[in-house]
XYZ file of N, CA and C in Angstrom:
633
model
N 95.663 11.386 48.547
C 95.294 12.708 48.067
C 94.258 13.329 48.988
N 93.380 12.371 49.401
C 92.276 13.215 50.401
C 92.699 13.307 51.552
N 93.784 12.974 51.992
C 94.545 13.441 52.932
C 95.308 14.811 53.163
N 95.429 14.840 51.877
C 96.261 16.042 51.490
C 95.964 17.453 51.770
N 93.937 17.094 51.229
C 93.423 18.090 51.108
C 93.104 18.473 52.492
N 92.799 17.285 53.785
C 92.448 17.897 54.689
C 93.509 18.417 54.986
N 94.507 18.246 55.240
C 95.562 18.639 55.439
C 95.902 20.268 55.573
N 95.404 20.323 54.065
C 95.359 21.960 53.161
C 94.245 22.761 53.956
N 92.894 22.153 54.132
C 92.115 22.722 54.558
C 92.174 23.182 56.075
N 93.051 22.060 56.741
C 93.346 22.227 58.228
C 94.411 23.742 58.243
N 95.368 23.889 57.444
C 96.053 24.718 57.115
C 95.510 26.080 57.298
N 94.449 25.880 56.498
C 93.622 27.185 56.213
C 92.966 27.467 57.190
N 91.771 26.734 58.086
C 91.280 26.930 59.218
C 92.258 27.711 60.338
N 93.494 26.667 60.792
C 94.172 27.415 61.517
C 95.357 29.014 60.817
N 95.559 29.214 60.144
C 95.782 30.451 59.499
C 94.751 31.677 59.907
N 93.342 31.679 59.145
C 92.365 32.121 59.576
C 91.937 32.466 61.425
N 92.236 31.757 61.707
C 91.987 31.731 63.293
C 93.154 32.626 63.834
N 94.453 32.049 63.729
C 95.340 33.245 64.277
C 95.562 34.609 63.397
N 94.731 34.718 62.651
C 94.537 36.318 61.720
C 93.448 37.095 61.927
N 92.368 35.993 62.744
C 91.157 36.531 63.572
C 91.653 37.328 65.097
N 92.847 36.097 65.599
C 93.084 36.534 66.949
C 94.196 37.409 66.819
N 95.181 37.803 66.027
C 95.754 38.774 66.343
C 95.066 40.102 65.725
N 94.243 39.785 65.061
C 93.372 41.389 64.776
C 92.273 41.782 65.880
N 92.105 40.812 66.436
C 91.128 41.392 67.665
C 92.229 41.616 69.338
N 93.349 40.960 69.057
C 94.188 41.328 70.044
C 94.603 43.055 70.194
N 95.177 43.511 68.182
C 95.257 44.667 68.209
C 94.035 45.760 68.793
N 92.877 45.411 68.506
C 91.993 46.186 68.634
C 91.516 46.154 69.932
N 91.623 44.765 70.767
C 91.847 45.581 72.169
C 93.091 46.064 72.797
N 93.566 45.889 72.381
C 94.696 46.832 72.443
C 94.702 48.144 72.422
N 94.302 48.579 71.079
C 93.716 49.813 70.449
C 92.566 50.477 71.879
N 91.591 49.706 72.017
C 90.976 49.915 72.895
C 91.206 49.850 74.319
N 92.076 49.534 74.723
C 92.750 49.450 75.913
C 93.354 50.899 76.058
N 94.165 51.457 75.402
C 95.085 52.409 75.039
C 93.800 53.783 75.494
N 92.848 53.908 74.689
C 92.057 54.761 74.894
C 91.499 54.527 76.371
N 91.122 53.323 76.532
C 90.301 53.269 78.255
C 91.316 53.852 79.241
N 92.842 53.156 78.866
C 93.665 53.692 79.909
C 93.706 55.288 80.061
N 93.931 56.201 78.632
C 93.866 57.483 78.773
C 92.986 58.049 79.595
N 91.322 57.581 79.111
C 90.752 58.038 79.338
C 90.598 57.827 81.263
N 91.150 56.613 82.058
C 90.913 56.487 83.107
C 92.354 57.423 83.686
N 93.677 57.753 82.926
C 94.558 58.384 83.519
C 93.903 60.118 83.451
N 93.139 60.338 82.688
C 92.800 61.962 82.633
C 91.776 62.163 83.825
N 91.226 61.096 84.230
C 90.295 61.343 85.208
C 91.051 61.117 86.494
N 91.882 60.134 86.773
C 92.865 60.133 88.047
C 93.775 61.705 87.976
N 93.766 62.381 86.874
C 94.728 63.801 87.337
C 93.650 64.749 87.432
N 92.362 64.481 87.317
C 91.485 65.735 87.312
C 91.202 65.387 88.732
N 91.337 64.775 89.612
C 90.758 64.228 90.544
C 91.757 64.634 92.030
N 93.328 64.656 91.036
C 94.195 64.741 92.065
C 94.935 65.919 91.653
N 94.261 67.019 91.247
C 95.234 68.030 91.014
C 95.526 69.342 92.099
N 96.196 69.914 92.223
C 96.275 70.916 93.425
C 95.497 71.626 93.383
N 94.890 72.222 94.747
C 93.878 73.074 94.740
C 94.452 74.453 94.865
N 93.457 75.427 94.361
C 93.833 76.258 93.972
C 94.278 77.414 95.882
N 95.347 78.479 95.674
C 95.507 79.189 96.712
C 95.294 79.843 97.371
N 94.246 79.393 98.721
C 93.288 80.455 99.326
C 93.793 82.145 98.752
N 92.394 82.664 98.757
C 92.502 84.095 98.754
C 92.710 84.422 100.417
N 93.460 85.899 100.154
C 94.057 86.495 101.250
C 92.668 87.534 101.989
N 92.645 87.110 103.102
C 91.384 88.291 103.565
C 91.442 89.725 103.578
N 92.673 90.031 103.851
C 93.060 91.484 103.495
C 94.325 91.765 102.239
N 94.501 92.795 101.623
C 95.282 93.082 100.880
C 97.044 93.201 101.230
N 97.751 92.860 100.405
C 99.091 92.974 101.389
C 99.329 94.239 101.844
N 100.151 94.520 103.409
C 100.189 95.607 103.584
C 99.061 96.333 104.102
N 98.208 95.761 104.758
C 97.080 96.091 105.367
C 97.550 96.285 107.070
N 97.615 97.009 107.736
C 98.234 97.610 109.114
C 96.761 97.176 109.995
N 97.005 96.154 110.924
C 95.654 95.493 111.670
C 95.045 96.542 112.221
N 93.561 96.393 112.300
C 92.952 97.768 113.016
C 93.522 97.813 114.507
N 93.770 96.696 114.945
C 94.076 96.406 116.701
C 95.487 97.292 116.782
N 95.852 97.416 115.873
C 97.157 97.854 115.563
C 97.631 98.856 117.168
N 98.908 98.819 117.789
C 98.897 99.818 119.064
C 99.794 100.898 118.696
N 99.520 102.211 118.873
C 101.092 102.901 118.822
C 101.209 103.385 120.423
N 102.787 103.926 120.156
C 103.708 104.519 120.781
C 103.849 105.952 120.205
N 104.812 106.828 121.773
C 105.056 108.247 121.208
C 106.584 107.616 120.801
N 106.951 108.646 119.569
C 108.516 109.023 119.123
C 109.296 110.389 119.764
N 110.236 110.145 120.384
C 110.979 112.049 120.352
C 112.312 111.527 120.461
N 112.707 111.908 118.858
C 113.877 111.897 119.299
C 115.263 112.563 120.300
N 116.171 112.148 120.032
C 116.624 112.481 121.446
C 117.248 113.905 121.508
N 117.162 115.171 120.572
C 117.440 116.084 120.587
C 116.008 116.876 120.829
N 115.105 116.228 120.978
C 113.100 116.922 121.372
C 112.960 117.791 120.574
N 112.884 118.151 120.351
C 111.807 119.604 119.130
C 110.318 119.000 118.845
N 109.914 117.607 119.031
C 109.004 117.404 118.220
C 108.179 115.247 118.866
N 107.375 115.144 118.986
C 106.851 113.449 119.396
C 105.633 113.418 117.897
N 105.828 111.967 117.733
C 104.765 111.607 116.975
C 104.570 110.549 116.940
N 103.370 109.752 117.280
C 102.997 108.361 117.565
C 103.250 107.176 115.963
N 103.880 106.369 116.735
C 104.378 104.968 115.427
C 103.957 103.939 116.058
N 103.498 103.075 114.537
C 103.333 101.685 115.795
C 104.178 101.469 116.189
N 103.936 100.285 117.590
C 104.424 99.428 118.488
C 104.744 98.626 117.498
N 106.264 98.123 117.907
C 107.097 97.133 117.390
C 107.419 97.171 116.113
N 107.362 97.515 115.681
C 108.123 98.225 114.357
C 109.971 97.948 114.747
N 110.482 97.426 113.516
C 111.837 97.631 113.613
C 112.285 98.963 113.536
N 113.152 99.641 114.123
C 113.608 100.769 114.015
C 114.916 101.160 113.596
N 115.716 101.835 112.670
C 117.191 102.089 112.360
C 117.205 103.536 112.284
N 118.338 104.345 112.406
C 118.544 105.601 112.436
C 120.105 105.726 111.700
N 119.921 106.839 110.883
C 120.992 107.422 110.050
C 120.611 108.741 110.029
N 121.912 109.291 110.473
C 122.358 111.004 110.274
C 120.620 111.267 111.218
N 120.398 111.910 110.524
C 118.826 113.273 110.716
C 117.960 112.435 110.414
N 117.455 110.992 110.083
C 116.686 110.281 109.558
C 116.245 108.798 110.106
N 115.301 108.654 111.049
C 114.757 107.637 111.432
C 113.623 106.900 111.105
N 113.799 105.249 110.795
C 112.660 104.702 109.995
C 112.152 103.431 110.492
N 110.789 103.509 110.699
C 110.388 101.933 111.517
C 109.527 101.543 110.490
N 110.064 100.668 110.321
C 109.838 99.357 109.257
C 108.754 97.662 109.846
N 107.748 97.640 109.345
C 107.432 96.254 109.794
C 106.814 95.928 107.924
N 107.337 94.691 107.440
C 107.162 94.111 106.383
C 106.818 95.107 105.471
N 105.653 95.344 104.862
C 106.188 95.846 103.309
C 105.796 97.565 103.670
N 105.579 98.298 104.942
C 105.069 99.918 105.382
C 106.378 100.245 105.771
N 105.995 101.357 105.669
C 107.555 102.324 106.523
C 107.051 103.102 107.403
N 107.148 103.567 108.253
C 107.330 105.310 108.578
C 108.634 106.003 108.911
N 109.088 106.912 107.888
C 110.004 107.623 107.850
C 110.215 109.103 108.681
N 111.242 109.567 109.295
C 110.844 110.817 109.638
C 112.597 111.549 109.647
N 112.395 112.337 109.303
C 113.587 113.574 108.722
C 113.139 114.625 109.424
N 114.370 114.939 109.887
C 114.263 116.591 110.491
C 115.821 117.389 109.942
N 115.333 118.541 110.002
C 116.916 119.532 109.122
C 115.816 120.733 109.840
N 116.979 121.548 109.455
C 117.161 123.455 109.753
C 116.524 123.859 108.300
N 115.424 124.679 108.081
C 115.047 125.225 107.082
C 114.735 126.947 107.426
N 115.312 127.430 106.493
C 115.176 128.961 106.484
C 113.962 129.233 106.137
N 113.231 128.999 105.539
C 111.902 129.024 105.055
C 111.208 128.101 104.877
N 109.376 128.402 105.626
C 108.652 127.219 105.214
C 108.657 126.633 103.989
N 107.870 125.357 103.967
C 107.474 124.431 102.788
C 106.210 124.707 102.286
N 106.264 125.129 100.453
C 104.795 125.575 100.078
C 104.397 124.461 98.939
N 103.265 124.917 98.777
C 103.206 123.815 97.533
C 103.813 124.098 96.480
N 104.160 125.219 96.187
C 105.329 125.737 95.113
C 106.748 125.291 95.449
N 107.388 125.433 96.233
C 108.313 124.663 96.455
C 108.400 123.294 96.493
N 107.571 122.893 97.405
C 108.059 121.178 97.011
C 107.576 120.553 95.694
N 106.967 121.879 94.619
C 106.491 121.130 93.553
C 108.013 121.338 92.401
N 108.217 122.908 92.520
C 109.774 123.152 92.334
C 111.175 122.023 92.728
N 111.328 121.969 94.139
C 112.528 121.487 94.329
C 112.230 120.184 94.466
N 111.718 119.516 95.745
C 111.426 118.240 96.453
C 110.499 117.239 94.942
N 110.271 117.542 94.174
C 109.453 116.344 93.476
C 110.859 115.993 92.337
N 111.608 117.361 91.786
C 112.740 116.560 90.934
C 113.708 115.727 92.021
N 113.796 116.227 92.824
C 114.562 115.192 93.798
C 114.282 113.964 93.852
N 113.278 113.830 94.250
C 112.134 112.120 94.531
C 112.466 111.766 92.974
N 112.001 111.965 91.919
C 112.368 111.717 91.047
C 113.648 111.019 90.508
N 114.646 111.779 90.763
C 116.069 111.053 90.588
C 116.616 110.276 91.312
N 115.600 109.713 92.480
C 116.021 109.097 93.777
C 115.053 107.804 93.978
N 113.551 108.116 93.579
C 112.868 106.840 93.408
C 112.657 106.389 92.287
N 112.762 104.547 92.380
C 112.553 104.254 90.938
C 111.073 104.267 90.669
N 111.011 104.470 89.272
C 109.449 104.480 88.560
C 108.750 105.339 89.228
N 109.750 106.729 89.724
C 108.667 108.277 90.543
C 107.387 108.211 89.363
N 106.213 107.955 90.350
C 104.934 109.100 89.448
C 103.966 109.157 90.399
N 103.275 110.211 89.399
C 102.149 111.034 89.876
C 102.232 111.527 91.170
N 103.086 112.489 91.139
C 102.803 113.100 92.308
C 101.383 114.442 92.553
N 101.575 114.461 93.762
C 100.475 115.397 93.818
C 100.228 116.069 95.223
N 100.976 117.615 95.014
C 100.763 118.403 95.549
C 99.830 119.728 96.900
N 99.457 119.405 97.513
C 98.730 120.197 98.446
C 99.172 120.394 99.991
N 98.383 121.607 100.424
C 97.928 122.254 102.007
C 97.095 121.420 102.570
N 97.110 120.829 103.319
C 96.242 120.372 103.956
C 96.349 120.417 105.690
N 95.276 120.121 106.370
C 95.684 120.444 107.566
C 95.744 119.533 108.717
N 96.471 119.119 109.859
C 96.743 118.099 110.499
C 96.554 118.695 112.039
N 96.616 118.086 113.444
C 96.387 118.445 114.958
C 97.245 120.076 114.806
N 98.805 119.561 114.093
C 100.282 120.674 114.777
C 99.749 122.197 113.303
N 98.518 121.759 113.108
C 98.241 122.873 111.742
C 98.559 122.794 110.360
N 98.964 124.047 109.373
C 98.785 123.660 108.226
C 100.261 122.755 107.585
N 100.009 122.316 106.840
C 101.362 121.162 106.426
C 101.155 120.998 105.097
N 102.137 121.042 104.461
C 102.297 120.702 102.814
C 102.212 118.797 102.543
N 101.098 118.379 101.844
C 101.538 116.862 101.670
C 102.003 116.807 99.825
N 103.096 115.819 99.990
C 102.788 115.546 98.547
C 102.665 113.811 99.016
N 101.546 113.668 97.622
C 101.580 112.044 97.436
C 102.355 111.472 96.088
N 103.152 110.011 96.005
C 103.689 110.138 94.764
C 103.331 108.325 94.870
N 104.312 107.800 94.214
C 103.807 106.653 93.754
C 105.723 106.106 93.513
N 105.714 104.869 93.702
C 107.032 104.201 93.306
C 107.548 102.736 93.848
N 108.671 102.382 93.180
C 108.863 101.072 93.421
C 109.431 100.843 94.503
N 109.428 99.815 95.291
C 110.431 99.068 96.546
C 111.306 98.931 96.108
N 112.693 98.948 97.003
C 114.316 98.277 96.673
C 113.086 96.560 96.502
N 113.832 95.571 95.478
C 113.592 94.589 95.213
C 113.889 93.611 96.598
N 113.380 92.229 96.890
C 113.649 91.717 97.856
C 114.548 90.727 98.090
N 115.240 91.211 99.015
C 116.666 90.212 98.872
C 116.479 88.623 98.636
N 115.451 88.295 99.002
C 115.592 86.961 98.767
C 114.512 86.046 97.460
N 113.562 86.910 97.270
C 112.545 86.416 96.200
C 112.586 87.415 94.809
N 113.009 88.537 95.368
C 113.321 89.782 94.135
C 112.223 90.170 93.669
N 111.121 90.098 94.729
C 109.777 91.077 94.080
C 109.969 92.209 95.026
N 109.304 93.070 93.618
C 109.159 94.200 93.570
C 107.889 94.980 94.149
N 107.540 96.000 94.482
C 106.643 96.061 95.089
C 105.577 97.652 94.895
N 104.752 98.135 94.077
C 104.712 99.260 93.815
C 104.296 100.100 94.971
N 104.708 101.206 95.555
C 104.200 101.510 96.772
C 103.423 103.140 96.540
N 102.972 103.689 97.680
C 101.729 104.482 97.429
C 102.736 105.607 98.545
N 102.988 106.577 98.564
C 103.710 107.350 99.598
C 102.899 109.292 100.448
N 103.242 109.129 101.150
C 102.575 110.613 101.636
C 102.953 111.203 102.579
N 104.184 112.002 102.327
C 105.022 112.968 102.442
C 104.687 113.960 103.486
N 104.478 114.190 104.590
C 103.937 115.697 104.943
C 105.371 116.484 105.373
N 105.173 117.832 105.373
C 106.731 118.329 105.825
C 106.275 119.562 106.785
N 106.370 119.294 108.173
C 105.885 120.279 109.039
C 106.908 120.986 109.138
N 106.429 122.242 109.670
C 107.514 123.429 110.206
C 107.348 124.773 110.433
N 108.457 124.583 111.923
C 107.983 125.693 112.682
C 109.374 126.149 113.564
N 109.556 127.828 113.085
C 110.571 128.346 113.541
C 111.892 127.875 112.916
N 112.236 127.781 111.607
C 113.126 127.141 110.968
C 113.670 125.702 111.073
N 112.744 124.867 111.711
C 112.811 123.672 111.705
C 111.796 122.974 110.592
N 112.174 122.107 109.931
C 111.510 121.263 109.143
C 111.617 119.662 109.558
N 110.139 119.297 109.757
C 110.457 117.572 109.671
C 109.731 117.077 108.885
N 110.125 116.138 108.139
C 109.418 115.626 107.151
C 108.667 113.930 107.457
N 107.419 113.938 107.159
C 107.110 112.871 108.006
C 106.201 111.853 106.947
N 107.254 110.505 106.273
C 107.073 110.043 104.777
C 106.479 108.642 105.375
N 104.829 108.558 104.802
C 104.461 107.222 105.011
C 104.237 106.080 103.946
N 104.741 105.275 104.017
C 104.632 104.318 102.807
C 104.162 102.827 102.680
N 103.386 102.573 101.400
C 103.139 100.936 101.594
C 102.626 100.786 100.297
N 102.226 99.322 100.401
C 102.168 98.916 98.566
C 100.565 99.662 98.547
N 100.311 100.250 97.105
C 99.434 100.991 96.523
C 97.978 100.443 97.056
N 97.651 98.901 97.068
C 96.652 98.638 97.279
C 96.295 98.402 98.884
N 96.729 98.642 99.681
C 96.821 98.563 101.078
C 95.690 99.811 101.440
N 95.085 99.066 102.488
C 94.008 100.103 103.170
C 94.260 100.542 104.448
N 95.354 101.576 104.270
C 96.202 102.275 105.419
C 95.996 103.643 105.928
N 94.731 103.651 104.889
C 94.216 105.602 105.509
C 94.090 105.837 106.683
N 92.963 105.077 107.531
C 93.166 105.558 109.243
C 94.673 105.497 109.726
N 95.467 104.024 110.262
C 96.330 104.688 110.262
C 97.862 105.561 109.998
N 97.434 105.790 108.791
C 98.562 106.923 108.354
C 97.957 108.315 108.945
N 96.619 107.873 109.023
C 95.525 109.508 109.830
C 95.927 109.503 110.853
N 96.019 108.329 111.901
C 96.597 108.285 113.101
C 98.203 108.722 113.408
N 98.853 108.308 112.563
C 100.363 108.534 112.617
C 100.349 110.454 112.449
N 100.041 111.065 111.139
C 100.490 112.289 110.894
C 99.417 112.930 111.670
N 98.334 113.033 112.290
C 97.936 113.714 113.187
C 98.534 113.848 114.761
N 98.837 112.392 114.954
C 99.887 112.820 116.459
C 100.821 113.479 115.889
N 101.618 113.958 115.020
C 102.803 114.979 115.232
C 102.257 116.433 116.025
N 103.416 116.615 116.877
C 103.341 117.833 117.867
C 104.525 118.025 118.587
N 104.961 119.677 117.707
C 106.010 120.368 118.561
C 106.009 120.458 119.499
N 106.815 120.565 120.418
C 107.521 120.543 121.818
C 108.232 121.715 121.637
């Protein structure tokens, strides 16, 4: 019988012991679980991407070094300096040099009568309108340039989307339309809204000069 009991009691000792060790197994466990988190949140704070330099100038910023060239096309009435290297394409009455997101556009036609600010506020702004997307705010005036007085309008609108990423691009535009002796040329500069292109678009529409 007193065998029995150690027996019983041995029973109990080891019972106790593996109910000690698997409850402290769970709990480092338990505690393991948290150390690991806590050491995986610090390995991704550590290795996460850095953020994407800022740009020094705004997109659409035309370099001050920037060089131009004279334009005449090949029927002469008229030269006006564009930058150098600019892509260039021509359709009908309408030639446009393009480098990334600026234009300079230039149109020439036969006009019976000058361009006033009443007129291009009349005809030329519903036009732009049905022709650019998201036309606004335009805005109307005389102002005066080297070849004299010239009607500008300024308006506001979207880019054709981009063939390959499909952004869009809001652009800032300024229209002047010289003319002299029933000739009209219209001389349209463009680029995205936030671009700091005032000198030269000053440079571009001040070289215009009849021939």
């Amino acid at each position: 019988m007193a065998r029995v009991r150690t027996i019983g009691v041995v029973g109990l000792v080891l019972a106790a012991t593996v109910t000690a060790g698997c409850s402290g197994a769970g709990a480092a466990s338990r505690n393991g679980s948290g150390s690991g988190s806590a050491t995986g949140s610090g390995t991704a704070s550590t290795t996460g991407a850095a953020p994407a330099p800022t740009e020094s100038n705004p997109p659409g910023d035309i370099p001050d070094n920037q060089a131009y060239v004279a334009y005449q096309p090949s029927g002469g009435g008229f030269t006006v300096k564009v930058p150098e290297g600019w892509a260039r394409t021509d359709k009908g009455g309408t030639t446009v040099f393009t480098d990334k997101l600026n234009q300079v556009r230039i149109s020439a036609a036969t006009a019976a009568t000058a361009p006033t600010v009443a007129s291009v506020n009349s005809k030329v702004v519903p036009q732009l309108r049905g022709q650019v997307p998201k036309f606004g705010n335009p805005q109307v005036s005389q102002v005066t340039r080297h070849a004299g007085p010239v009607v500008l309008l300024k308006y506001q609108g979207d880019s054709a989307a981009d063939p390959v990423a499909g952004k869009v691009v809001r652009d800032a535009f300024e229209r002047y339309a010289f003319y002299r002796q029933g000739h009209e040329v219209d001389l349209t500069l463009s680029g995205p809204v936030n671009a700091d292109n005032v000198d030269p678009w000053r440079i571009v529409s001040d070289s215009f000069a009849w021939k």
